[in-house]
Amino acid sequence: DTGVSQDPRHKITKRGQNVTFRCDPISEHNRLYWYRQTLGQGPEFLTYFQNEAQLEKSRLLSDRFSAERPKGSFSTLEIQRTEQGDSAMYLCASSPFGISRNYGYTFGSGTRLTVV
Amino acid sequence: TQLLEQSPQFLSIQEGENLTVYCNSSSVFSSLQWYRQEPGEGPVLLVTVVTGGEVKKLKRLTFQFGDARKDSSLHITAAQPGDTGLYLCAGSVGTGNQFYFGTGTSLTVIP
């Protein structure tokens, strides 16, 4: 297991199209997070899973966004009817179960989305 | 509203110089982390601090958590071009199910 894997690395889509991103976390990690990062800013929290349960969602996650982690392993993030404002780097991170404050995230390399 | 503010936002220094980056908030954090991010990649964890007043060293990097657990600093001694990147602080509140990231400090070390 070499780390958190995200696919694709880059995605260019036309406004109004749907896109789906995949994240494969470190296999022993129960927790999985999605963040969004725009240029020159720090990552912003989108949502968080513990195993297959989605425990928290940010206000940033409009009804056009949906995330799943069906078997508690990989996760998908779907954006419907994309808008230009959705252009950003989408980062996935995982961490082991336990007292979260003692563990850092392991991030993937991200998916760079460009909506034209 | 950004929970964590970092300063400076941009920093460009010559190789060999020392520098300090600050991370401030009005909130109390149960733990605070520092990450470094290179262009086109995800952030990489450098350190976690959990106790007020805690100091951790990682080679030329020294991290300090404020006594009140509301702020932190990162000091780099004798900066090298390989230190170039975006430095991010991230804090967890309460039970820490998620981390809130700061605005980031973009560091460029000129050879």
mmCIF file of C-alpha atoms in Angstrom:
data_model
loop_
_atom_site.group_PDB
_atom_site.id
_atom_site.type_symbol
_atom_site.label_atom_id
_atom_site.label_comp_id
_atom_site.label_asym_id
_atom_site.label_seq_id
_atom_site.Cartn_x
_atom_site.Cartn_y
_atom_site.Cartn_z
ATOM 1 C CA ASP A 1 0.000 0.000 0.000
ATOM 2 C CA THR A 2 1.795 3.092 -1.238
ATOM 3 C CA GLY A 3 -0.523 5.787 0.037
ATOM 4 C CA VAL A 4 -3.717 7.562 -0.932
ATOM 5 C CA SER A 5 -4.507 7.309 -4.626
ATOM 6 C CA GLN A 6 -6.771 9.690 -6.536
ATOM 7 C CA ASP A 7 -8.070 9.350 -10.059
ATOM 8 C CA PRO A 8 -8.036 11.162 -12.390
ATOM 9 C CA ARG A 9 -5.210 13.630 -11.715
ATOM 10 C CA HIS A 10 -6.692 16.164 -14.078
ATOM 11 C CA LYS A 11 -10.197 16.647 -15.452
ATOM 12 C CA ILE A 12 -11.399 19.274 -17.911
ATOM 13 C CA THR A 13 -15.145 19.403 -18.385
ATOM 14 C CA LYS A 14 -17.711 21.676 -19.957
ATOM 15 C CA ARG A 15 -20.052 23.635 -17.760
ATOM 16 C CA GLY A 16 -23.191 21.660 -17.020
ATOM 17 C CA GLN A 17 -21.564 18.229 -17.287
ATOM 18 C CA ASN A 18 -21.316 15.755 -14.412
ATOM 19 C CA VAL A 19 -17.950 14.557 -13.124
ATOM 20 C CA THR A 20 -16.934 11.814 -10.714
ATOM 21 C CA PHE A 21 -13.649 11.462 -8.858
ATOM 22 C CA ARG A 22 -12.317 8.402 -7.089
ATOM 23 C CA CYS A 23 -10.177 8.075 -3.967
ATOM 24 C CA ASP A 24 -8.495 4.906 -2.689
ATOM 25 C CA PRO A 25 -7.309 5.464 0.895
ATOM 26 C CA ILE A 26 -4.613 3.620 2.799
ATOM 27 C CA SER A 27 -6.186 0.226 3.427
ATOM 28 C CA GLU A 28 -5.872 0.271 7.252
ATOM 29 C CA HIS A 29 -7.403 3.748 7.512
ATOM 30 C CA ASN A 30 -11.044 3.888 8.588
ATOM 31 C CA ARG A 31 -11.481 7.595 8.086
ATOM 32 C CA LEU A 32 -11.678 9.334 4.726
ATOM 33 C CA TYR A 33 -11.978 13.050 4.039
ATOM 34 C CA TRP A 34 -12.652 15.202 1.001
ATOM 35 C CA TYR A 35 -11.291 18.733 0.818
ATOM 36 C CA ARG A 36 -11.397 21.387 -1.886
ATOM 37 C CA GLN A 37 -8.520 23.793 -2.497
ATOM 38 C CA THR A 38 -8.535 26.839 -4.726
ATOM 39 C CA LEU A 39 -5.380 28.558 -5.900
ATOM 40 C CA GLY A 40 -3.501 30.311 -3.113
ATOM 41 C CA GLN A 41 -5.813 29.063 -0.367
ATOM 42 C CA GLY A 42 -5.724 26.332 2.221
ATOM 43 C CA PRO A 43 -7.893 23.228 1.812
ATOM 44 C CA GLU A 44 -11.573 23.600 2.763
ATOM 45 C CA PHE A 45 -13.412 20.691 4.356
ATOM 46 C CA LEU A 46 -16.182 19.093 2.286
ATOM 47 C CA THR A 47 -17.120 15.809 3.953
ATOM 48 C CA TYR A 48 -15.888 12.955 6.126
ATOM 49 C CA PHE A 49 -16.536 9.211 6.339
ATOM 50 C CA GLN A 50 -15.859 6.736 9.082
ATOM 51 C CA ASN A 51 -15.949 3.373 7.355
ATOM 52 C CA GLU A 52 -19.025 3.586 5.078
ATOM 53 C CA ALA A 53 -20.885 6.148 7.194
ATOM 54 C CA GLN A 54 -20.847 9.775 6.061
ATOM 55 C CA LEU A 55 -20.659 11.545 9.411
ATOM 56 C CA GLU A 56 -20.205 15.165 8.504
ATOM 57 C CA LYS A 57 -20.870 17.459 5.549
ATOM 58 C CA SER A 58 -19.811 21.055 5.046
ATOM 59 C CA ARG A 59 -22.125 23.871 3.980
ATOM 60 C CA LEU A 60 -19.864 24.073 0.931
ATOM 61 C CA LEU A 61 -21.310 20.753 -0.219
ATOM 62 C CA SER A 62 -24.311 21.982 -2.191
ATOM 63 C CA ASP A 63 -27.003 19.638 -3.460
ATOM 64 C CA ARG A 64 -24.983 19.256 -6.657
ATOM 65 C CA PHE A 65 -22.281 17.435 -4.711
ATOM 66 C CA SER A 66 -22.554 13.880 -3.442
ATOM 67 C CA ALA A 67 -20.007 11.547 -1.928
ATOM 68 C CA GLU A 68 -20.151 7.836 -1.245
ATOM 69 C CA ARG A 69 -18.007 5.197 0.361
ATOM 70 C CA PRO A 70 -20.143 2.109 -0.261
ATOM 71 C CA LYS A 71 -17.993 -0.618 1.247
ATOM 72 C CA GLY A 72 -15.884 1.441 3.560
ATOM 73 C CA SER A 73 -12.939 1.278 1.209
ATOM 74 C CA PHE A 74 -12.717 3.594 -1.828
ATOM 75 C CA SER A 75 -14.828 6.730 -2.094
ATOM 76 C CA THR A 76 -16.312 8.714 -4.968
ATOM 77 C CA LEU A 77 -17.150 12.398 -5.148
ATOM 78 C CA GLU A 78 -19.643 13.411 -7.836
ATOM 79 C CA ILE A 79 -20.414 16.931 -8.963
ATOM 80 C CA GLN A 80 -23.550 17.358 -11.054
ATOM 81 C CA ARG A 81 -24.190 20.243 -13.455
ATOM 82 C CA THR A 82 -20.698 21.639 -12.975
ATOM 83 C CA GLU A 83 -20.187 25.392 -12.757
ATOM 84 C CA GLN A 84 -17.040 27.429 -13.378
ATOM 85 C CA GLY A 85 -16.817 28.098 -9.648
ATOM 86 C CA ASP A 86 -16.288 24.382 -9.101
ATOM 87 C CA SER A 87 -12.838 24.646 -10.689
ATOM 88 C CA ALA A 88 -10.404 23.664 -7.938
ATOM 89 C CA MET A 89 -8.146 20.922 -6.648
ATOM 90 C CA TYR A 90 -10.153 18.191 -4.927
ATOM 91 C CA LEU A 91 -8.093 16.471 -2.263
ATOM 92 C CA CYS A 92 -8.777 13.185 -0.538
ATOM 93 C CA ALA A 93 -7.143 12.256 2.760
ATOM 94 C CA SER A 94 -7.322 9.294 5.090
ATOM 95 C CA SER A 95 -6.398 8.650 8.706
ATOM 96 C CA PRO A 96 -6.571 5.715 11.095
ATOM 97 C CA PHE A 97 -9.385 5.297 13.574
ATOM 98 C CA GLY A 98 -8.672 6.589 17.029
ATOM 99 C CA ILE A 99 -8.322 9.910 18.750
ATOM 100 C CA SER A 100 -8.113 12.061 15.638
ATOM 101 C CA ARG A 101 -6.001 14.754 17.205
ATOM 102 C CA ASN A 102 -3.101 12.351 17.502
ATOM 103 C CA TYR A 103 -3.074 11.449 13.835
ATOM 104 C CA GLY A 104 -2.324 13.470 10.774
ATOM 105 C CA TYR A 105 -3.928 13.092 7.430
ATOM 106 C CA THR A 106 -2.283 11.323 4.552
ATOM 107 C CA PHE A 107 -3.328 13.189 1.451
ATOM 108 C CA GLY A 108 -3.536 12.016 -2.104
ATOM 109 C CA SER A 109 -2.101 14.072 -4.963
ATOM 110 C CA GLY A 110 -5.525 15.486 -5.742
ATOM 111 C CA THR A 111 -7.738 15.833 -8.800
ATOM 112 C CA ARG A 112 -7.433 19.164 -10.584
ATOM 113 C CA LEU A 113 -10.844 20.078 -12.043
ATOM 114 C CA THR A 114 -11.190 22.767 -14.683
ATOM 115 C CA VAL A 115 -14.693 23.729 -15.802
ATOM 116 C CA VAL A 116 -14.764 25.585 -19.130
ATOM 117 C CA THR B 1 -14.564 33.032 7.638
ATOM 118 C CA GLN B 2 -11.089 31.518 8.059
ATOM 119 C CA LEU B 3 -10.583 29.910 11.448
ATOM 120 C CA LEU B 4 -6.801 30.084 11.203
ATOM 121 C CA GLU B 5 -4.863 33.028 9.845
ATOM 122 C CA GLN B 6 -1.280 32.605 8.700
ATOM 123 C CA SER B 7 1.337 35.285 8.236
ATOM 124 C CA PRO B 8 3.070 36.254 6.171
ATOM 125 C CA GLN B 9 1.095 35.134 3.137
ATOM 126 C CA PHE B 10 4.180 35.228 0.919
ATOM 127 C CA LEU B 11 7.840 35.055 1.870
ATOM 128 C CA SER B 12 10.883 35.167 -0.405
ATOM 129 C CA ILE B 13 14.300 34.813 1.205
ATOM 130 C CA GLN B 14 17.886 33.985 0.308
ATOM 131 C CA GLU B 15 19.366 30.583 0.994
ATOM 132 C CA GLY B 16 20.885 30.457 4.480
ATOM 133 C CA GLU B 17 18.513 32.955 6.080
ATOM 134 C CA ASN B 18 16.231 32.163 9.000
ATOM 135 C CA LEU B 19 12.469 32.689 8.959
ATOM 136 C CA THR B 20 9.372 32.324 11.122
ATOM 137 C CA VAL B 21 5.815 31.654 9.968
ATOM 138 C CA TYR B 22 2.868 32.317 12.262
ATOM 139 C CA CYS B 23 -0.527 30.666 12.633
ATOM 140 C CA ASN B 24 -3.121 32.477 14.749
ATOM 141 C CA SER B 25 -6.720 31.982 15.815
ATOM 142 C CA SER B 26 -9.204 33.109 18.416
ATOM 143 C CA SER B 27 -10.236 29.478 18.886
ATOM 144 C CA VAL B 28 -8.648 26.906 21.167
ATOM 145 C CA PHE B 29 -7.427 23.797 19.391
ATOM 146 C CA SER B 30 -7.036 20.311 20.805
ATOM 147 C CA SER B 31 -4.181 19.755 18.389
ATOM 148 C CA LEU B 32 -2.439 21.585 15.609
ATOM 149 C CA GLN B 33 -0.544 20.291 12.623
ATOM 150 C CA TRP B 34 1.826 21.726 10.061
ATOM 151 C CA TYR B 35 1.928 20.551 6.471
ATOM 152 C CA ARG B 36 4.082 21.406 3.455
ATOM 153 C CA GLN B 37 2.588 21.335 -0.014
ATOM 154 C CA GLU B 38 4.369 21.448 -3.348
ATOM 155 C CA PRO B 39 2.631 22.625 -6.554
ATOM 156 C CA GLY B 40 0.262 20.021 -7.972
ATOM 157 C CA GLU B 41 0.571 17.715 -4.976
ATOM 158 C CA GLY B 42 -1.311 17.114 -1.750
ATOM 159 C CA PRO B 43 -0.071 18.462 1.593
ATOM 160 C CA VAL B 44 2.452 16.343 3.484
ATOM 161 C CA LEU B 45 2.321 16.212 7.281
ATOM 162 C CA LEU B 46 5.370 17.654 9.049
ATOM 163 C CA VAL B 47 4.382 17.597 12.713
ATOM 164 C CA THR B 48 1.515 17.394 15.208
ATOM 165 C CA VAL B 49 1.507 19.341 18.489
ATOM 166 C CA VAL B 50 -1.096 18.719 21.180
ATOM 167 C CA THR B 51 0.109 20.288 24.449
ATOM 168 C CA GLY B 52 0.133 24.026 25.154
ATOM 169 C CA GLY B 53 3.717 25.314 25.077
ATOM 170 C CA GLU B 54 4.958 22.207 23.287
ATOM 171 C CA VAL B 55 8.065 22.574 21.122
ATOM 172 C CA LYS B 56 9.047 20.021 18.492
ATOM 173 C CA LYS B 57 12.114 19.991 16.281
ATOM 174 C CA LEU B 58 12.485 18.363 12.905
ATOM 175 C CA LYS B 59 16.054 18.921 11.681
ATOM 176 C CA ARG B 60 16.175 22.649 10.847
ATOM 177 C CA LEU B 61 12.459 23.178 11.562
ATOM 178 C CA THR B 62 11.195 24.151 15.034
ATOM 179 C CA PHE B 63 7.477 24.099 15.785
ATOM 180 C CA GLN B 64 5.857 25.684 18.824
ATOM 181 C CA PHE B 65 2.281 25.474 20.100
ATOM 182 C CA GLY B 66 1.122 28.500 22.075
ATOM 183 C CA ASP B 67 0.485 28.143 25.805
ATOM 184 C CA ALA B 68 -3.226 28.825 25.294
ATOM 185 C CA ARG B 69 -3.375 26.481 22.269
ATOM 186 C CA LYS B 70 -4.655 29.273 20.023
ATOM 187 C CA ASP B 71 -1.539 29.876 17.968
ATOM 188 C CA SER B 72 1.575 28.234 16.621
ATOM 189 C CA SER B 73 4.816 29.120 14.905
ATOM 190 C CA LEU B 74 7.210 27.421 12.528
ATOM 191 C CA HIS B 75 10.839 28.536 12.522
ATOM 192 C CA ILE B 76 13.252 27.437 9.813
ATOM 193 C CA THR B 77 16.976 27.838 10.370
ATOM 194 C CA ALA B 78 19.349 28.257 7.438
ATOM 195 C CA ALA B 79 16.683 27.864 4.777
ATOM 196 C CA GLN B 80 17.497 25.834 1.684
ATOM 197 C CA PRO B 81 15.891 25.848 -1.788
ATOM 198 C CA GLY B 82 14.329 22.481 -0.967
ATOM 199 C CA ASP B 83 12.270 24.202 1.740
ATOM 200 C CA THR B 84 10.322 26.051 -0.959
ATOM 201 C CA GLY B 85 6.602 25.306 -0.796
ATOM 202 C CA LEU B 86 3.259 26.212 0.726
ATOM 203 C CA TYR B 87 3.227 25.804 4.509
ATOM 204 C CA LEU B 88 -0.169 25.109 6.012
ATOM 205 C CA CYS B 89 -1.246 24.933 9.623
ATOM 206 C CA ALA B 90 -4.350 22.938 10.518
ATOM 207 C CA GLY B 91 -6.177 22.748 13.836
ATOM 208 C CA SER B 92 -8.719 20.363 15.275
ATOM 209 C CA VAL B 93 -11.380 21.448 17.733
ATOM 210 C CA GLY B 94 -12.824 19.260 20.464
ATOM 211 C CA THR B 95 -12.766 15.575 19.545
ATOM 212 C CA GLY B 96 -11.022 16.487 16.292
ATOM 213 C CA ASN B 97 -12.984 14.702 13.614
ATOM 214 C CA GLN B 98 -11.829 17.250 11.079
ATOM 215 C CA PHE B 99 -9.010 19.718 10.734
ATOM 216 C CA TYR B 100 -9.479 23.346 9.728
ATOM 217 C CA PHE B 101 -6.696 24.638 7.515
ATOM 218 C CA GLY B 102 -5.070 28.030 7.573
ATOM 219 C CA THR B 103 -4.655 30.348 4.614
ATOM 220 C CA GLY B 104 -1.098 29.148 3.978
ATOM 221 C CA THR B 105 2.324 30.784 3.680
ATOM 222 C CA SER B 106 4.041 30.480 0.319
ATOM 223 C CA LEU B 107 7.812 30.287 0.884
ATOM 224 C CA THR B 108 10.412 30.718 -1.838
ATOM 225 C CA VAL B 109 14.069 30.164 -0.979
ATOM 226 C CA ILE B 110 16.378 31.662 -3.587
ATOM 227 C CA PRO B 111 19.705 29.882 -4.159
#
